[in-house]
Structure formats: C-alpha cells, structure tokens
C-alpha cells in the first residue's frame, strides 16, 4: 500500500453525532427482502424483540415478493414496523437500503438485519448505539456466528475480524473480501454516500468509502446469527456468477485504491 501511495495513516475526520437534524427514532433496523416467506417472520420478530433505552423502529423493504412474504410482513401489528413496497423497477439490495435510509422515519443509526438471519439476543440494537456513542464514529461492525436454519452452529463458527486494527484496518480492508457483519451506519453520512444499486458487494462498497475518511469501530461480541440454508442468495452459485461477484469486488478495490492515491496527493 505504501509503495502504491495509497496507504492511509490512522488519521480520521471527526464525527458529531448530533449533526444531521432531528430524528424521531434513534435507530432503525433495516431488513431488505424478496421472496423470503420462510424466514422473514423470524427476522422481524428478532428485530422487534430488542430491549433498548431509546426509541427504535424496524424498516422492512420488500422488493416485489410473490411468495407470500408480504402477507407475513403485514401480519405483524406493531406501530414500530414500517413496510416499504418497492415499485417494479430494478432496486437490488443496495436500492432497497437506499429506500430505507431516506425514509422520513429512519433513525439516526441504520442497523443491518438480513431477511433470513436473526440477532443473537435482545441486546444487539442497544450494543450498536452504545458503540456509536462511545466511539463517536461513522460506522460500527459487530461479529456473527454461522448457523443452520435452526440456529445450530456450523463451521467456521464465529467471524469476528480480529485482524482489524485502528492503525491498519482500513488499509487491510482492500485485501479482504468483506469487513464483517452486522453493520451499523450513521445515517446523516450514509445519506450522502448511498449504496450502489447492486445485489452483491453493496455493503463492501459503502464500508470502503466510509473507511477512506472515517473511523469504523468494532464489537467483538457475537451479535448476529447468519443462517445458512438452501435458499440463501449466495448458495450453490455457478462458476460464472462467482467470477462476476469476484470481478465486482476487485473493481471496487481498484476504484478505492485510485481514490485513496488521489486523496494522498492533495
């Protein structure tokens, strides 16, 4: 990285979490989904069962499901649940996230929960917000455990990215395929960046962009159960799809490398 003049010293832009205007909710759990009738109920129940000392809501963005997912979403009678129905244009996961973070009811912090996963316990949302307040940062990433659909642990077990360091984490981020999960974002900044309208690597793209200038804090406790089952979007991909995914992330790294080199020349 130093040889390419893209290395970044551990110097970051400061963040004032009070900026960005008034928020009715301190946090929003964001759940994008498409055709997840079997699992969306588990995700919503997990999100709504969180214990916090602040107000939060759950934003479910459905991208034209046709399998009964919408019926499951509408079966929940809870004022904290916000349902966004996307039109039939192309959105992908990134576009669904953008719909959530720009919703007027979105909280100050937007927290990830995929439609086939669950939080590990009822304290995940509180831990996220506590970390934002303590670290005064733009993004927080927790740790997760791989499980089957019934929450039985699967190899490789806990993914915590303990290789991350304050001094070199964002440089090493260009060498790895992802920064971990679950992810939490400070919404005022995220609204200026937005997610790319893609269904793979949208999280990596945003994390790289944020890390270019801002600190990312880590939580090494397991906060999230990442469930592996036959209908996972990344299950049993053919070689062409795997190659396309890898090419996209390689492209993200190339673009980010160029941006960091340019920033260092200023």
mmCIF file of C-alpha atoms in Angstrom:
data_model
loop_
_atom_site.group_PDB
_atom_site.id
_atom_site.type_symbol
_atom_site.label_atom_id
_atom_site.label_comp_id
_atom_site.label_asym_id
_atom_site.label_seq_id
_atom_site.Cartn_x
_atom_site.Cartn_y
_atom_site.Cartn_z
ATOM 1 C CA UNK A 1 0.000 0.000 0.000
ATOM 2 C CA UNK A 2 2.814 2.393 0.824
ATOM 3 C CA UNK A 3 4.562 1.519 -2.427
ATOM 4 C CA UNK A 4 1.435 2.427 -4.397
ATOM 5 C CA UNK A 5 0.974 5.649 -2.379
ATOM 6 C CA UNK A 6 -2.497 4.505 -1.300
ATOM 7 C CA UNK A 7 -1.627 3.839 2.349
ATOM 8 C CA UNK A 8 -3.688 5.850 4.819
ATOM 9 C CA UNK A 9 -2.275 6.913 8.171
ATOM 10 C CA UNK A 10 -4.622 6.441 11.163
ATOM 11 C CA UNK A 11 -5.960 9.985 10.941
ATOM 12 C CA UNK A 12 -9.712 10.364 10.589
ATOM 13 C CA UNK A 13 -12.344 13.016 10.094
ATOM 14 C CA UNK A 14 -14.241 13.769 13.284
ATOM 15 C CA UNK A 15 -17.927 12.978 13.609
ATOM 16 C CA UNK A 16 -20.540 14.944 15.538
ATOM 17 C CA UNK A 17 -23.414 12.518 16.010
ATOM 18 C CA UNK A 18 -25.737 15.429 16.852
ATOM 19 C CA UNK A 19 -25.485 16.722 13.296
ATOM 20 C CA UNK A 20 -27.988 15.838 10.607
ATOM 21 C CA UNK A 21 -31.129 17.290 12.113
ATOM 22 C CA UNK A 22 -33.753 15.862 14.428
ATOM 23 C CA UNK A 23 -34.625 12.164 14.366
ATOM 24 C CA UNK A 24 -37.848 10.733 15.737
ATOM 25 C CA UNK A 25 -36.071 7.418 16.292
ATOM 26 C CA UNK A 26 -32.545 6.850 17.493
ATOM 27 C CA UNK A 27 -32.121 3.688 15.434
ATOM 28 C CA UNK A 28 -33.752 1.702 12.650
ATOM 29 C CA UNK A 29 -33.276 -1.978 11.940
ATOM 30 C CA UNK A 30 -33.261 -2.279 8.142
ATOM 31 C CA UNK A 31 -34.466 -5.539 6.572
ATOM 32 C CA UNK A 32 -34.443 -5.690 2.757
ATOM 33 C CA UNK A 33 -36.259 -8.735 1.403
ATOM 34 C CA UNK A 34 -37.504 -10.544 -1.664
ATOM 35 C CA UNK A 35 -39.314 -13.896 -1.580
ATOM 36 C CA UNK A 36 -38.420 -14.827 1.993
ATOM 37 C CA UNK A 37 -41.740 -16.221 3.221
ATOM 38 C CA UNK A 38 -39.962 -18.920 5.236
ATOM 39 C CA UNK A 39 -37.646 -16.616 7.180
ATOM 40 C CA UNK A 40 -38.890 -13.015 7.175
ATOM 41 C CA UNK A 41 -41.088 -13.609 10.208
ATOM 42 C CA UNK A 42 -38.094 -14.760 12.257
ATOM 43 C CA UNK A 43 -36.128 -11.664 11.262
ATOM 44 C CA UNK A 44 -38.963 -9.278 12.134
ATOM 45 C CA UNK A 45 -39.626 -10.964 15.486
ATOM 46 C CA UNK A 46 -35.938 -10.750 16.330
ATOM 47 C CA UNK A 47 -35.843 -7.053 15.446
ATOM 48 C CA UNK A 48 -39.000 -6.171 17.365
ATOM 49 C CA UNK A 49 -37.886 -8.052 20.497
ATOM 50 C CA UNK A 50 -34.883 -5.806 21.168
ATOM 51 C CA UNK A 51 -34.518 -4.129 24.571
ATOM 52 C CA UNK A 52 -33.308 -0.524 24.401
ATOM 53 C CA UNK A 53 -33.291 2.669 26.459
ATOM 54 C CA UNK A 54 -34.230 4.698 23.353
ATOM 55 C CA UNK A 55 -36.889 4.560 20.661
ATOM 56 C CA UNK A 56 -36.213 2.476 17.571
ATOM 57 C CA UNK A 57 -38.173 1.060 14.672
ATOM 58 C CA UNK A 58 -37.910 -1.673 12.052
ATOM 59 C CA UNK A 59 -37.999 -0.834 8.334
ATOM 60 C CA UNK A 60 -38.787 -3.759 6.037
ATOM 61 C CA UNK A 61 -38.268 -3.037 2.335
ATOM 62 C CA UNK A 62 -39.931 -5.636 0.131
ATOM 63 C CA UNK A 63 -38.717 -5.847 -3.452
ATOM 64 C CA UNK A 64 -41.717 -7.329 -5.285
ATOM 65 C CA UNK A 65 -42.060 -10.643 -3.456
ATOM 66 C CA UNK A 66 -44.535 -13.106 -4.963
ATOM 67 C CA UNK A 67 -44.322 -15.993 -2.485
ATOM 68 C CA UNK A 68 -46.407 -14.699 0.433
ATOM 69 C CA UNK A 69 -43.658 -12.666 2.089
ATOM 70 C CA UNK A 70 -45.817 -9.535 2.096
ATOM 71 C CA UNK A 71 -48.616 -11.370 3.910
ATOM 72 C CA UNK A 72 -46.170 -12.320 6.661
ATOM 73 C CA UNK A 73 -44.938 -8.734 6.961
ATOM 74 C CA UNK A 74 -48.484 -7.388 7.177
ATOM 75 C CA UNK A 75 -49.413 -9.939 9.853
ATOM 76 C CA UNK A 76 -47.363 -8.023 12.438
ATOM 77 C CA UNK A 77 -49.414 -5.498 14.376
ATOM 78 C CA UNK A 78 -46.726 -3.211 15.759
ATOM 79 C CA UNK A 79 -46.504 0.543 15.222
ATOM 80 C CA UNK A 80 -42.703 0.318 15.150
ATOM 81 C CA UNK A 81 -42.800 -1.745 11.944
ATOM 82 C CA UNK A 82 -42.586 0.271 8.716
ATOM 83 C CA UNK A 83 -43.300 -1.571 5.468
ATOM 84 C CA UNK A 84 -41.955 -0.162 2.202
ATOM 85 C CA UNK A 85 -43.199 -1.752 -1.031
ATOM 86 C CA UNK A 86 -40.839 -1.125 -3.921
ATOM 87 C CA UNK A 87 -42.090 -0.459 -7.448
ATOM 88 C CA UNK A 88 -41.231 -2.922 -10.226
ATOM 89 C CA UNK A 89 -38.079 -1.157 -11.424
ATOM 90 C CA UNK A 90 -34.625 -2.533 -10.582
ATOM 91 C CA UNK A 91 -33.551 -1.934 -6.987
ATOM 92 C CA UNK A 92 -31.470 -4.862 -5.747
ATOM 93 C CA UNK A 93 -30.263 -4.884 -2.146
ATOM 94 C CA UNK A 94 -28.484 -1.553 -2.494
ATOM 95 C CA UNK A 95 -31.572 0.215 -3.790
ATOM 96 C CA UNK A 96 -33.682 -1.272 -1.021
ATOM 97 C CA UNK A 97 -31.259 0.051 1.564
ATOM 98 C CA UNK A 98 -31.432 3.489 -0.023
ATOM 99 C CA UNK A 99 -35.226 3.439 0.214
ATOM 100 C CA UNK A 100 -34.944 2.713 3.935
ATOM 101 C CA UNK A 101 -32.307 5.282 4.869
ATOM 102 C CA UNK A 102 -34.100 8.072 3.006
ATOM 103 C CA UNK A 103 -37.463 7.266 4.588
ATOM 104 C CA UNK A 104 -38.533 10.148 6.873
ATOM 105 C CA UNK A 105 -38.968 7.707 9.776
ATOM 106 C CA UNK A 106 -35.450 6.303 9.501
ATOM 107 C CA UNK A 107 -33.491 6.645 12.708
ATOM 108 C CA UNK A 108 -30.142 8.283 13.365
ATOM 109 C CA UNK A 109 -28.438 4.904 13.041
ATOM 110 C CA UNK A 110 -29.360 2.260 10.456
ATOM 111 C CA UNK A 111 -28.613 -1.299 11.540
ATOM 112 C CA UNK A 112 -28.361 -4.345 9.303
ATOM 113 C CA UNK A 113 -30.528 -7.435 9.579
ATOM 114 C CA UNK A 114 -30.826 -9.689 6.543
ATOM 115 C CA UNK A 115 -34.196 -11.278 5.870
ATOM 116 C CA UNK A 116 -33.023 -14.814 6.634
ATOM 117 C CA UNK A 117 -30.948 -14.001 9.723
ATOM 118 C CA UNK A 118 -31.644 -13.080 13.361
ATOM 119 C CA UNK A 119 -29.912 -11.127 16.095
ATOM 120 C CA UNK A 120 -28.141 -13.302 18.663
ATOM 121 C CA UNK A 121 -30.062 -11.840 21.584
ATOM 122 C CA UNK A 122 -32.269 -8.921 22.602
ATOM 123 C CA UNK A 123 -29.356 -6.531 23.221
ATOM 124 C CA UNK A 124 -27.887 -6.135 19.731
ATOM 125 C CA UNK A 125 -29.521 -2.795 18.904
ATOM 126 C CA UNK A 126 -28.517 -1.346 22.285
ATOM 127 C CA UNK A 127 -24.917 -2.539 21.805
ATOM 128 C CA UNK A 128 -24.782 -0.862 18.414
ATOM 129 C CA UNK A 129 -25.950 2.517 19.676
ATOM 130 C CA UNK A 130 -23.759 2.315 22.776
ATOM 131 C CA UNK A 131 -20.752 1.752 20.498
ATOM 132 C CA UNK A 132 -21.637 4.719 18.284
ATOM 133 C CA UNK A 133 -21.934 6.979 21.308
ATOM 134 C CA UNK A 134 -18.785 5.665 22.969
ATOM 135 C CA UNK A 135 -16.576 5.652 19.865
ATOM 136 C CA UNK A 136 -18.108 8.705 18.145
ATOM 137 C CA UNK A 137 -17.673 7.055 14.761
ATOM 138 C CA UNK A 138 -19.465 6.816 11.408
ATOM 139 C CA UNK A 139 -19.829 3.025 11.244
ATOM 140 C CA UNK A 140 -19.846 0.083 13.647
ATOM 141 C CA UNK A 141 -19.320 -3.552 12.687
ATOM 142 C CA UNK A 142 -20.098 -6.427 15.039
ATOM 143 C CA UNK A 143 -19.341 -10.140 14.967
ATOM 144 C CA UNK A 144 -21.509 -13.024 13.804
ATOM 145 C CA UNK A 145 -21.859 -16.764 14.061
ATOM 146 C CA UNK A 146 -22.590 -19.126 11.159
ATOM 147 C CA UNK A 147 -25.563 -21.400 11.910
ATOM 148 C CA UNK A 148 -28.063 -23.580 10.107
ATOM 149 C CA UNK A 149 -31.708 -22.578 9.762
ATOM 150 C CA UNK A 150 -32.364 -23.926 13.283
ATOM 151 C CA UNK A 151 -29.506 -21.893 14.808
ATOM 152 C CA UNK A 152 -27.179 -24.860 15.248
ATOM 153 C CA UNK A 153 -23.571 -23.646 14.866
ATOM 154 C CA UNK A 154 -21.767 -24.510 11.644
ATOM 155 C CA UNK A 155 -18.098 -24.247 10.667
ATOM 156 C CA UNK A 156 -16.218 -21.947 10.627
ATOM 157 C CA UNK A 157 -18.235 -20.677 13.586
ATOM 158 C CA UNK A 158 -17.645 -17.133 14.818
ATOM 159 C CA UNK A 159 -16.463 -14.496 12.338
ATOM 160 C CA UNK A 160 -15.079 -11.514 14.266
ATOM 161 C CA UNK A 161 -12.347 -9.998 12.052
ATOM 162 C CA UNK A 162 -9.944 -9.577 14.951
ATOM 163 C CA UNK A 163 -7.240 -8.844 12.404
ATOM 164 C CA UNK A 164 -8.682 -5.321 12.299
ATOM 165 C CA UNK A 165 -6.547 -2.661 13.963
ATOM 166 C CA UNK A 166 -7.034 1.042 14.481
ATOM 167 C CA UNK A 167 -3.827 1.799 12.616
ATOM 168 C CA UNK A 168 -4.173 -0.551 9.652
ATOM 169 C CA UNK A 169 -7.760 -1.827 9.454
ATOM 170 C CA UNK A 170 -8.865 0.369 6.587
ATOM 171 C CA UNK A 171 -5.712 -0.411 4.604
ATOM 172 C CA UNK A 172 -6.111 -4.143 5.092
ATOM 173 C CA UNK A 173 -9.762 -3.772 4.017
ATOM 174 C CA UNK A 174 -8.523 -3.587 0.428
ATOM 175 C CA UNK A 175 -7.011 -7.063 0.752
ATOM 176 C CA UNK A 176 -10.019 -8.936 2.114
ATOM 177 C CA UNK A 177 -13.412 -9.779 0.661
ATOM 178 C CA UNK A 178 -15.566 -8.126 3.299
ATOM 179 C CA UNK A 179 -15.469 -6.254 6.579
ATOM 180 C CA UNK A 180 -17.903 -8.386 8.552
ATOM 181 C CA UNK A 181 -21.389 -8.154 9.997
ATOM 182 C CA UNK A 182 -23.686 -6.950 11.342
ATOM 183 C CA UNK A 183 -23.119 -3.421 10.128
ATOM 184 C CA UNK A 184 -24.416 -0.179 11.571
ATOM 185 C CA UNK A 185 -24.278 3.223 9.896
ATOM 186 C CA UNK A 186 -24.609 6.843 10.960
ATOM 187 C CA UNK A 187 -27.469 7.878 8.696
ATOM 188 C CA UNK A 188 -26.625 11.573 8.037
ATOM 189 C CA UNK A 189 -23.356 10.495 6.420
ATOM 190 C CA UNK A 190 -24.826 7.429 4.731
ATOM 191 C CA UNK A 191 -27.456 9.575 3.018
ATOM 192 C CA UNK A 192 -24.672 11.500 1.280
ATOM 193 C CA UNK A 193 -22.938 8.332 0.078
ATOM 194 C CA UNK A 194 -25.793 5.916 -0.722
ATOM 195 C CA UNK A 195 -25.486 2.276 -1.710
ATOM 196 C CA UNK A 196 -24.755 1.206 -5.279
ATOM 197 C CA UNK A 197 -27.778 -0.391 -6.938
ATOM 198 C CA UNK A 198 -26.401 -3.923 -6.922
ATOM 199 C CA UNK A 199 -27.322 -7.173 -5.182
ATOM 200 C CA UNK A 200 -23.806 -8.186 -4.184
ATOM 201 C CA UNK A 201 -20.984 -6.208 -2.605
ATOM 202 C CA UNK A 202 -23.073 -3.116 -1.878
ATOM 203 C CA UNK A 203 -22.045 -3.269 1.779
ATOM 204 C CA UNK A 204 -18.357 -3.632 0.928
ATOM 205 C CA UNK A 205 -18.552 -0.627 -1.400
ATOM 206 C CA UNK A 206 -20.027 1.620 1.283
ATOM 207 C CA UNK A 207 -17.685 0.368 4.013
ATOM 208 C CA UNK A 208 -14.638 1.077 1.854
ATOM 209 C CA UNK A 209 -15.931 4.551 1.075
ATOM 210 C CA UNK A 210 -16.606 5.346 4.726
ATOM 211 C CA UNK A 211 -13.267 3.947 5.897
ATOM 212 C CA UNK A 212 -11.407 6.188 3.446
ATOM 213 C CA UNK A 213 -12.103 9.161 5.724
ATOM 214 C CA UNK A 214 -13.861 7.985 8.887
ATOM 215 C CA UNK A 215 -13.248 5.582 11.746
ATOM 216 C CA UNK A 216 -15.014 2.248 11.843
ATOM 217 C CA UNK A 217 -15.498 0.819 15.331
ATOM 218 C CA UNK A 218 -15.650 -2.897 16.130
ATOM 219 C CA UNK A 219 -17.666 -5.036 18.518
ATOM 220 C CA UNK A 220 -16.094 -8.461 19.015
ATOM 221 C CA UNK A 221 -19.043 -9.991 20.855
ATOM 222 C CA UNK A 222 -21.307 -12.212 18.744
ATOM 223 C CA UNK A 223 -24.374 -10.106 17.914
ATOM 224 C CA UNK A 224 -25.841 -11.866 14.912
ATOM 225 C CA UNK A 225 -26.712 -15.365 13.680
ATOM 226 C CA UNK A 226 -26.005 -15.753 9.963
ATOM 227 C CA UNK A 227 -28.184 -18.671 8.901
ATOM 228 C CA UNK A 228 -27.107 -20.967 6.069
ATOM 229 C CA UNK A 229 -29.889 -22.780 4.231
ATOM 230 C CA UNK A 230 -30.794 -23.933 0.751
ATOM 231 C CA UNK A 231 -32.365 -20.642 -0.380
ATOM 232 C CA UNK A 232 -29.514 -18.308 0.624
ATOM 233 C CA UNK A 233 -28.839 -15.822 -2.150
ATOM 234 C CA UNK A 234 -25.198 -16.969 -2.216
ATOM 235 C CA UNK A 235 -25.902 -20.707 -2.025
ATOM 236 C CA UNK A 236 -24.724 -23.001 -4.838
ATOM 237 C CA UNK A 237 -23.602 -20.239 -7.183
ATOM 238 C CA UNK A 238 -22.304 -21.348 -10.569
ATOM 239 C CA UNK A 239 -18.764 -20.502 -11.650
ATOM 240 C CA UNK A 240 -19.867 -17.621 -13.869
ATOM 241 C CA UNK A 241 -21.721 -15.946 -11.014
ATOM 242 C CA UNK A 242 -18.829 -16.434 -8.605
ATOM 243 C CA UNK A 243 -16.463 -14.915 -11.148
ATOM 244 C CA UNK A 244 -18.807 -11.963 -11.716
ATOM 245 C CA UNK A 245 -19.039 -11.338 -7.960
ATOM 246 C CA UNK A 246 -15.269 -11.500 -7.567
ATOM 247 C CA UNK A 247 -14.774 -9.174 -10.529
ATOM 248 C CA UNK A 248 -17.113 -6.607 -8.983
ATOM 249 C CA UNK A 249 -15.259 -6.613 -5.672
ATOM 250 C CA UNK A 250 -11.938 -6.395 -7.496
ATOM 251 C CA UNK A 251 -13.336 -3.368 -9.321
ATOM 252 C CA UNK A 252 -14.376 -1.778 -6.024
ATOM 253 C CA UNK A 253 -10.869 -2.260 -4.676
ATOM 254 C CA UNK A 254 -9.349 -0.726 -7.803
ATOM 255 C CA UNK A 255 -11.624 2.322 -7.655
ATOM 256 C CA UNK A 256 -10.957 2.768 -3.947
ATOM 257 C CA UNK A 257 -7.212 2.411 -4.412
ATOM 258 C CA UNK A 258 -7.274 5.175 -7.018
ATOM 259 C CA UNK A 259 -9.393 7.401 -4.779
ATOM 260 C CA UNK A 260 -7.001 6.973 -1.870
ATOM 261 C CA UNK A 261 -3.986 7.720 -4.026
ATOM 262 C CA UNK A 262 -5.688 10.889 -5.242
ATOM 263 C CA UNK A 263 -6.572 11.902 -1.685
ATOM 264 C CA UNK A 264 -2.960 11.463 -0.582
ATOM 265 C CA UNK A 265 -1.789 13.854 -3.293
ATOM 266 C CA UNK A 266 -3.964 16.717 -2.078
#
